[in-house]
Short mmCIF file of N, CA and C in Angstrom, two decimals:
data_model
loop_
_atom_site.label_atom_id
_atom_site.label_comp_id
_atom_site.label_asym_id
_atom_site.label_seq_id
_atom_site.Cartn_x
_atom_site.Cartn_y
_atom_site.Cartn_z
N GLY A 263 8.95 0.65 7.21
CA GLY A 263 8.60 0.29 8.75
C GLY A 263 9.91 1.11 9.01
N HIS A 264 11.09 0.69 9.37
CA HIS A 264 12.18 1.37 9.77
C HIS A 264 13.07 2.69 9.39
N PHE A 265 13.09 3.02 8.19
CA PHE A 265 12.63 4.15 7.16
C PHE A 265 11.60 5.54 8.12
N ALA A 266 10.64 4.80 8.05
CA ALA A 266 9.04 5.63 8.16
C ALA A 266 9.03 6.18 10.20
N SER A 267 9.94 4.77 10.33
CA SER A 267 9.89 4.73 11.62
C SER A 267 11.28 6.14 12.27
N ARG A 268 12.38 6.03 11.31
CA ARG A 268 13.73 8.29 11.47
C ARG A 268 12.83 7.93 11.03
N ALA A 269 11.75 8.99 9.49
CA ALA A 269 11.80 9.78 9.42
C ALA A 269 10.90 10.51 10.73
N ARG A 270 9.98 9.29 10.75
CA ARG A 270 8.56 9.83 12.50
C ARG A 270 9.59 11.19 13.16
N ALA A 271 10.94 10.05 13.98
CA ALA A 271 11.95 10.17 15.02
C ALA A 271 12.51 11.67 14.87
N ARG A 272 12.73 12.69 13.25
CA ARG A 272 13.25 13.14 12.88
C ARG A 272 12.23 14.95 12.74
N GLY A 273 10.73 14.10 13.05
CA GLY A 273 10.11 15.42 12.92
C GLY A 273 9.10 15.09 11.74
N GLU A 274 9.10 14.20 10.54
CA GLU A 274 8.92 14.57 9.17
C GLU A 274 7.69 14.52 9.49
N ASP A 275 6.49 15.01 8.63
CA ASP A 275 4.53 14.28 9.35
C ASP A 275 4.67 13.42 8.15
N GLY A 276 3.49 12.31 9.23
CA GLY A 276 3.01 11.09 8.34
C GLY A 276 3.72 10.65 8.11
N VAL A 277 3.26 10.05 6.99
CA VAL A 277 4.08 9.49 6.00
C VAL A 277 5.29 10.01 4.68
N PRO A 278 6.17 9.48 4.49
CA PRO A 278 6.73 10.03 3.39
C PRO A 278 6.15 9.44 2.38
N ARG A 279 6.04 10.24 1.26
CA ARG A 279 5.57 10.38 0.54
C ARG A 279 6.52 9.42 -0.25
N ARG A 280 8.39 9.96 -0.30
CA ARG A 280 9.28 9.44 -1.09
C ARG A 280 9.31 7.58 -0.89
N LEU A 281 8.72 7.21 0.48
CA LEU A 281 8.83 5.86 1.38
C LEU A 281 7.43 4.89 0.55
N VAL A 282 6.44 5.94 0.18
CA VAL A 282 5.03 5.05 -0.34
C VAL A 282 5.41 6.16 -2.09
N ALA A 283 5.96 6.12 -3.08
CA ALA A 283 6.28 6.47 -4.43
C ALA A 283 7.43 5.28 -4.63
N LEU A 284 8.88 4.39 -3.67
CA LEU A 284 9.64 4.28 -3.60
C LEU A 284 8.79 2.21 -3.46
N ALA A 285 7.63 2.38 -2.17
CA ALA A 285 7.19 0.54 -2.33
C ALA A 285 6.32 0.96 -3.79
N THR A 286 5.93 1.59 -4.17
CA THR A 286 5.50 1.41 -4.98
C THR A 286 5.69 1.25 -6.76
N LEU A 287 7.07 1.69 -7.01
CA LEU A 287 8.03 1.45 -8.38
C LEU A 287 8.26 -0.25 -7.67
N LEU A 288 8.37 -0.16 -6.43
CA LEU A 288 8.59 -1.53 -5.99
C LEU A 288 7.74 -2.11 -7.19
N MET A 289 6.09 -2.46 -6.15
CA MET A 289 4.65 -2.33 -6.79
C MET A 289 4.41 -2.73 -8.08
N ILE A 290 5.18 -2.34 -9.38
CA ILE A 290 4.67 -2.42 -10.33
C ILE A 290 5.87 -3.28 -11.22
N LEU A 291 7.01 -3.45 -10.63
CA LEU A 291 7.72 -3.92 -11.06
C LEU A 291 6.67 -5.40 -11.82
N SER A 292 5.70 -6.03 -10.83
CA SER A 292 5.05 -7.18 -11.50
C SER A 292 4.70 -7.11 -12.70
N PHE A 293 4.61 -5.91 -13.27
CA PHE A 293 4.20 -5.74 -15.38
C PHE A 293 4.63 -6.94 -15.41
N ALA A 294 6.97 -7.01 -14.96
CA ALA A 294 7.92 -7.45 -16.21
C ALA A 294 7.52 -9.47 -16.30
N ALA A 295 6.81 -9.29 -14.72
CA ALA A 295 6.44 -10.88 -14.94
C ALA A 295 6.21 -11.81 -15.94
N PRO A 296 5.20 -11.24 -16.75
CA PRO A 296 5.39 -12.25 -17.99
C PRO A 296 5.89 -12.28 -18.98
N PHE A 297 7.66 -11.14 -18.93
CA PHE A 297 8.37 -11.06 -19.43
C PHE A 297 9.77 -12.32 -18.50
N ALA A 298 9.31 -12.66 -17.96
CA ALA A 298 10.60 -13.13 -16.45
C ALA A 298 10.76 -14.42 -18.01
N PRO A 299 12.34 -14.77 -17.98
CA PRO A 299 12.31 -15.41 -18.95
C PRO A 299 12.82 -17.14 -18.23
N THR A 300 12.39 -17.07 -16.87
CA THR A 300 12.85 -18.16 -15.98
C THR A 300 12.09 -18.85 -14.63
N PRO A 301 11.63 -19.53 -14.53
CA PRO A 301 11.50 -19.72 -12.96
C PRO A 301 11.63 -18.46 -12.54
N MET A 302 12.78 -18.99 -11.62
CA MET A 302 13.24 -18.58 -10.86
C MET A 302 13.40 -16.77 -11.21
N ALA A 303 13.46 -16.05 -12.63
CA ALA A 303 13.43 -14.36 -12.16
C ALA A 303 12.09 -14.47 -12.56
N MET A 304 10.53 -15.04 -12.75
CA MET A 304 9.68 -14.78 -12.02
C MET A 304 10.22 -14.44 -10.29
N LEU A 305 9.93 -15.76 -9.77
CA LEU A 305 10.96 -15.34 -8.71
C LEU A 305 11.50 -14.45 -8.16
N LEU A 306 12.19 -14.02 -8.33
CA LEU A 306 12.67 -12.35 -8.08
C LEU A 306 11.38 -11.29 -8.18
N VAL A 307 10.83 -11.39 -10.13
CA VAL A 307 10.69 -10.69 -9.22
C VAL A 307 9.01 -10.47 -9.05
N ALA A 308 8.79 -11.48 -9.05
CA ALA A 308 6.98 -11.79 -7.16
C ALA A 308 7.90 -11.12 -6.29
N SER A 309 9.15 -11.38 -6.07
CA SER A 309 9.98 -11.53 -4.58
C SER A 309 9.92 -10.16 -4.24
N VAL A 310 10.30 -8.74 -5.09
CA VAL A 310 10.93 -7.89 -4.38
C VAL A 310 9.08 -7.32 -5.48
N SER A 311 8.38 -7.42 -5.34
CA SER A 311 6.99 -6.69 -6.02
C SER A 311 5.90 -6.50 -4.32
N LEU A 312 6.39 -7.83 -3.78
CA LEU A 312 5.46 -8.43 -3.00
C LEU A 312 6.14 -7.26 -2.03
N ALA A 313 7.62 -7.73 -1.98
CA ALA A 313 8.30 -6.20 -0.46
C ALA A 313 7.75 -4.77 -1.16
N GLY A 314 7.49 -4.55 -2.19
CA GLY A 314 6.11 -3.27 -2.35
C GLY A 314 5.25 -3.19 -1.57
N GLY A 315 4.43 -4.21 -1.58
CA GLY A 315 3.57 -4.41 -1.59
C GLY A 315 3.27 -4.27 0.16
N GLY A 316 3.76 -5.27 0.66
CA GLY A 316 3.91 -5.43 1.97
C GLY A 316 4.39 -3.87 2.53
N GLY A 317 5.14 -3.08 1.91
CA GLY A 317 5.58 -1.37 2.46
C GLY A 317 4.33 -0.64 1.92
N LEU A 318 3.83 -0.62 1.43
CA LEU A 318 2.09 -0.29 0.69
C LEU A 318 1.40 -0.27 2.38
N PHE A 319 1.21 -1.67 2.31
CA PHE A 319 0.48 -2.04 3.62
C PHE A 319 0.79 -1.20 4.27
N ALA A 320 2.61 -1.66 4.70
CA ALA A 320 2.39 -0.59 5.98
C ALA A 320 2.10 0.69 6.64
N LEU A 321 2.42 1.43 4.92
CA LEU A 321 3.02 3.03 5.07
C LEU A 321 1.30 3.10 5.31
N ALA A 322 1.03 2.61 4.28
CA ALA A 322 -1.19 2.96 4.18
C ALA A 322 -2.19 2.88 5.66
N THR A 323 -0.97 1.87 6.60
CA THR A 323 -2.17 1.81 8.05
C THR A 323 -1.99 2.63 8.47
N THR A 324 -0.29 3.11 9.07
CA THR A 324 0.17 4.08 9.84
C THR A 324 0.44 5.60 9.12
N ASP A 325 -0.18 5.96 8.13
CA ASP A 325 -1.20 6.78 7.73
C ASP A 325 -2.42 7.42 8.90
N MET A 326 -2.75 6.09 7.94
CA MET A 326 -4.07 6.05 8.61
C MET A 326 -5.28 6.12 10.15
N MET A 327 -3.63 5.29 10.47
CA MET A 327 -3.76 4.81 12.49
C MET A 327 -3.21 6.41 12.77
N ALA A 328 -2.19 7.69 12.23
CA ALA A 328 -1.85 8.60 12.94
C ALA A 328 -2.90 9.62 12.81
N ARG A 329 -4.51 9.43 11.73
CA ARG A 329 -5.06 10.03 11.26
C ARG A 329 -5.92 10.39 12.36
N VAL A 330 -6.36 8.48 13.38
CA VAL A 330 -8.12 8.35 14.52
C VAL A 330 -7.28 9.06 15.77
N SER A 331 -8.58 9.48 16.45
CA SER A 331 -8.15 9.54 16.97
C SER A 331 -7.90 8.26 18.07
N PRO A 332 -6.59 7.59 19.24
CA PRO A 332 -6.26 7.10 19.90
C PRO A 332 -7.61 6.27 20.77
N ARG A 333 -8.75 6.53 20.85
CA ARG A 333 -9.43 6.50 21.22
C ARG A 333 -10.79 4.94 19.69
N GLN A 334 -10.44 5.44 18.55
CA GLN A 334 -10.55 4.27 17.16
C GLN A 334 -9.36 4.15 17.17
N VAL A 335 -8.23 3.91 17.37
CA VAL A 335 -7.19 3.37 16.38
C VAL A 335 -7.27 1.70 16.28
N SER A 336 -8.95 1.11 17.46
CA SER A 336 -9.10 -0.48 17.65
C SER A 336 -9.85 -0.67 16.27
N ALA A 337 -10.99 0.17 16.01
CA ALA A 337 -12.02 0.00 15.39
C ALA A 337 -11.85 0.83 14.01
N ALA A 338 -10.77 1.45 13.72
CA ALA A 338 -10.41 1.74 12.64
C ALA A 338 -9.06 1.24 11.72
N GLY A 339 -8.87 -0.22 12.47
CA GLY A 339 -7.96 -0.96 12.75
C GLY A 339 -9.29 -2.62 11.71
N GLY A 340 -9.58 -2.36 12.99
CA GLY A 340 -10.96 -3.07 11.90
C GLY A 340 -11.44 -2.98 10.88
N ILE A 341 -11.91 -1.80 10.64
CA ILE A 341 -12.42 -1.32 9.35
C ILE A 341 -11.48 -1.81 8.10
N THR A 342 -10.23 -1.08 8.67
CA THR A 342 -9.85 -1.36 7.11
C THR A 342 -9.13 -2.85 7.03
N ALA A 343 -8.57 -4.04 7.63
CA ALA A 343 -9.28 -5.19 7.53
C ALA A 343 -9.85 -6.17 7.24
N ALA A 344 -11.37 -5.52 8.01
CA ALA A 344 -12.75 -6.15 6.79
C ALA A 344 -12.62 -5.66 5.14
N ALA A 345 -11.53 -5.03 5.39
CA ALA A 345 -12.19 -3.85 3.67
C ALA A 345 -11.52 -4.83 2.53
N GLN A 346 -10.17 -4.87 3.11
CA GLN A 346 -8.88 -5.11 3.06
C GLN A 346 -9.65 -6.86 2.59
N SER A 347 -10.27 -6.96 2.75
CA SER A 347 -10.43 -9.28 2.83
C SER A 347 -11.20 -8.67 1.63
N LEU A 348 -12.75 -8.08 2.18
CA LEU A 348 -14.00 -7.42 0.95
C LEU A 348 -13.25 -8.06 0.01
N ALA A 349 -11.68 -6.44 -1.20
CA ALA A 349 -11.38 -6.76 -1.79
C ALA A 349 -10.91 -7.81 -2.09
N TYR A 350 -9.88 -9.11 -1.17
CA TYR A 350 -9.57 -10.11 -1.85
C TYR A 350 -10.78 -10.94 -2.29
N ILE A 351 -11.44 -10.89 -1.50
CA ILE A 351 -12.55 -11.42 -1.77
C ILE A 351 -12.94 -11.37 -3.13
N VAL A 352 -13.68 -10.07 -3.96
CA VAL A 352 -14.46 -9.85 -5.15
C VAL A 352 -12.82 -9.44 -6.12
N ALA A 353 -11.28 -9.12 -5.66
CA ALA A 353 -10.69 -10.45 -6.42
C ALA A 353 -10.80 -11.88 -6.67
N ASN A 354 -11.05 -11.97 -5.93
CA ASN A 354 -10.54 -13.81 -6.19
C ASN A 354 -11.78 -14.30 -7.02
N LEU A 355 -12.85 -13.29 -7.11
CA LEU A 355 -14.20 -13.93 -7.76
C LEU A 355 -13.68 -13.33 -8.65
N LEU A 356 -12.85 -12.21 -9.60
CA LEU A 356 -12.21 -12.17 -11.03
C LEU A 356 -11.58 -12.77 -11.30
N ILE A 357 -10.72 -13.36 -10.65
CA ILE A 357 -9.45 -13.73 -11.04
C ILE A 357 -9.11 -15.78 -12.15
N GLY A 358 -10.79 -16.50 -11.32
CA GLY A 358 -11.30 -17.41 -11.47
C GLY A 358 -11.81 -17.52 -13.33
N PRO A 359 -12.49 -16.16 -13.05
CA PRO A 359 -13.69 -16.52 -14.90
C PRO A 359 -12.18 -15.72 -15.46
N SER A 360 -11.54 -15.04 -15.18
CA SER A 360 -10.14 -14.45 -16.33
C SER A 360 -9.20 -15.54 -16.09
N VAL A 361 -9.07 -16.38 -15.79
CA VAL A 361 -8.07 -17.40 -15.91
C VAL A 361 -8.52 -18.69 -16.92
N GLN A 362 -9.75 -18.15 -16.62
CA GLN A 362 -11.00 -19.31 -17.72
C GLN A 362 -10.91 -18.90 -19.11
N ALA A 363 -11.45 -17.99 -18.83
CA ALA A 363 -10.77 -17.18 -19.68
C ALA A 363 -9.71 -17.38 -21.64
N ALA A 364 -9.25 -17.08 -20.66
CA ALA A 364 -7.30 -16.18 -21.08
C ALA A 364 -6.59 -17.05 -20.59
N GLY A 365 -7.08 -18.61 -20.41
CA GLY A 365 -6.11 -19.41 -19.75
C GLY A 365 -5.05 -19.73 -19.21
N SER A 366 -4.79 -18.28 -19.24
CA SER A 366 -3.42 -17.74 -18.38
C SER A 366 -3.75 -16.65 -17.14
N TYR A 367 -3.12 -17.20 -15.77
CA TYR A 367 -2.86 -15.73 -14.42
C TYR A 367 -2.78 -13.96 -15.79
N THR A 368 -1.40 -14.74 -16.52
CA THR A 368 -1.01 -12.77 -16.19
C THR A 368 -1.95 -11.49 -17.32
N PRO A 369 -3.04 -12.36 -17.74
CA PRO A 369 -4.22 -11.33 -17.62
C PRO A 369 -4.77 -10.36 -15.82
N ALA A 370 -5.15 -11.60 -14.81
CA ALA A 370 -5.49 -11.13 -14.22
C ALA A 370 -4.49 -10.75 -13.43
N PHE A 371 -2.44 -10.72 -13.11
CA PHE A 371 -2.07 -10.66 -12.24
C PHE A 371 -2.21 -8.91 -12.71
N ILE A 372 -1.67 -9.16 -14.52
CA ILE A 372 -2.03 -7.34 -14.61
C ILE A 372 -2.57 -6.42 -14.23
N ALA A 373 -3.87 -6.98 -14.40
CA ALA A 373 -4.90 -5.60 -13.90
C ALA A 373 -5.09 -6.27 -12.46
N LEU A 374 -4.36 -7.02 -12.18
CA LEU A 374 -4.22 -6.23 -10.25
C LEU A 374 -3.11 -5.70 -9.97
N THR A 375 -2.20 -6.08 -10.35
CA THR A 375 -0.77 -4.52 -10.22
C THR A 375 -1.45 -3.60 -10.63
N ALA A 376 -1.22 -3.51 -11.91
CA ALA A 376 -2.63 -2.23 -12.94
C ALA A 376 -3.44 -1.34 -11.67
N TRP A 377 -4.39 -1.75 -10.67
CA TRP A 377 -4.75 -1.69 -9.08
C TRP A 377 -4.90 -1.13 -8.46
N ILE A 378 -4.27 -0.81 -8.51
CA ILE A 378 -2.40 -0.72 -7.14
C ILE A 378 -2.13 1.79 -7.57
N LEU A 379 -2.05 0.94 -8.85
CA LEU A 379 -1.69 2.57 -9.22
C LEU A 379 -2.68 3.99 -9.40
N PRO A 380 -3.80 3.93 -9.21
CA PRO A 380 -4.51 4.99 -9.13
C PRO A 380 -4.46 5.24 -8.12
N GLY A 381 -4.54 4.54 -6.68
CA GLY A 381 -5.21 5.17 -5.20
C GLY A 381 -3.17 5.00 -5.11
N CYS A 382 -2.98 5.02 -6.04
CA CYS A 382 -1.27 5.31 -5.47
C CYS A 382 -0.37 6.74 -5.94
N ILE A 383 -1.15 6.51 -7.28
CA ILE A 383 -0.76 7.90 -7.31
C ILE A 383 -1.34 9.05 -7.40
N ILE A 384 -3.12 8.95 -6.90
CA ILE A 384 -3.68 10.04 -6.02
C ILE A 384 -3.71 10.17 -4.60
N TRP A 385 -2.35 9.43 -3.69
CA TRP A 385 -2.08 9.75 -3.02
C TRP A 385 -1.37 10.80 -2.69
N LEU A 386 -0.11 9.72 -3.37
CA LEU A 386 1.18 10.83 -3.67
C LEU A 386 0.31 12.17 -4.21
N LEU A 387 0.37 12.59 -4.54
CA LEU A 387 -0.49 13.97 -5.28
C LEU A 387 -1.44 14.84 -4.40
N TRP A 388 -1.73 14.79 -4.15
CA TRP A 388 -2.91 15.49 -2.79
C TRP A 388 -1.20 15.45 -2.09
N ARG A 389 -2.49 16.85 -1.39
CA ARG A 389 -1.39 17.28 -0.99
C ARG A 389 -2.99 17.43 0.86
N LEU A 390 -1.75 16.47 1.71
CA LEU A 390 -2.79 15.30 2.89
C LEU A 390 -2.55 17.13 4.05
N ALA A 391 -3.90 17.21 5.07
CA ALA A 391 -3.53 18.24 5.78
C ALA A 391 -2.53 17.11 6.49
N PRO A 392 -1.75 18.35 7.88
CA PRO A 392 -0.71 17.14 8.75
C PRO A 392 -2.21 16.02 9.65
N SER A 393 -1.23 15.08 10.04
CA SER A 393 -1.75 14.29 10.99
C SER A 393 -1.56 15.57 12.43
N PRO A 394 -1.99 14.91 13.15
CA PRO A 394 -2.18 15.37 14.13
C PRO A 394 -0.80 14.21 15.70
N ARG A 395 -0.81 15.67 16.71
CA ARG A 395 -0.15 15.05 17.08
C ARG A 395 -0.50 14.12 17.35
N ILE A 396 -0.25 13.12 18.57
CA ILE A 396 -0.65 12.04 19.86
C ILE A 396 -0.74 12.99 21.34
N PRO A 397 0.35 13.99 20.81
CA PRO A 397 0.79 14.76 22.46
C PRO A 397 -1.16 16.00 22.01
N ASP A 398 -1.02 16.09 21.57
CA ASP A 398 -2.45 16.96 20.93
C ASP A 398 -3.26 16.51 21.13
N ILE A 399 -4.02 15.25 21.19
CA ILE A 399 -5.01 15.26 20.72
C ILE A 399 -5.19 15.11 22.25
N VAL A 400 -4.80 13.86 22.78
CA VAL A 400 -4.07 13.64 24.82
C VAL A 400 -4.24 15.55 25.30
N ALA A 401 -3.82 15.79 24.67
CA ALA A 401 -3.96 17.07 25.96
C ALA A 401 -5.90 18.05 25.77
N ASN A 402 -5.88 17.65 24.43
CA ASN A 402 -7.83 17.80 23.79
C ASN A 402 -8.34 17.80 24.79
N GLN A 403 -8.63 16.29 24.58
CA GLN A 403 -9.90 15.43 25.73
C GLN A 403 -9.79 15.81 27.13
#
C-alpha cells in the first residue's frame, strides 16, 4: 500500500504493475510449502505467501476503486466483498472433499495457489485504459 501510494503521488496512473508482479511472486511461494522440511519453514513460507496475497487484495481493490465513479465506490466495494465471499464458500466446499480423497491438504493448497496465476498474468499483460482522475470525474458531473 505504501509503495502504491508513493507511485500515485509521483503521478503514475493506476496500480504499478511491478507491485502486482511482486505480490504475485510472493503469493506463488506457496508452491514450495509441501517441500518445507520443518513446521517453522512451512510457517515462514506461508507468512511470506500470505503477505503477497494481502498485497494482491489491496492492489486489486485499489485498481477497481480508481476505475469507478466516486458515487459508485460503496456499491462497487460491496459487490467486490460479496464476490470474494462467494469464492471463499466455493473453495471451502471443494477443500473438504479434496482432503478426504487425498488424505492431505497438499493438493488443495497447490490448486488454490495455482488459481491466482491466470488472473494475475492476464492483469499484468492486459493494457488497461488509464484510470480516470478524481478531479476530472468531479468536474464533469
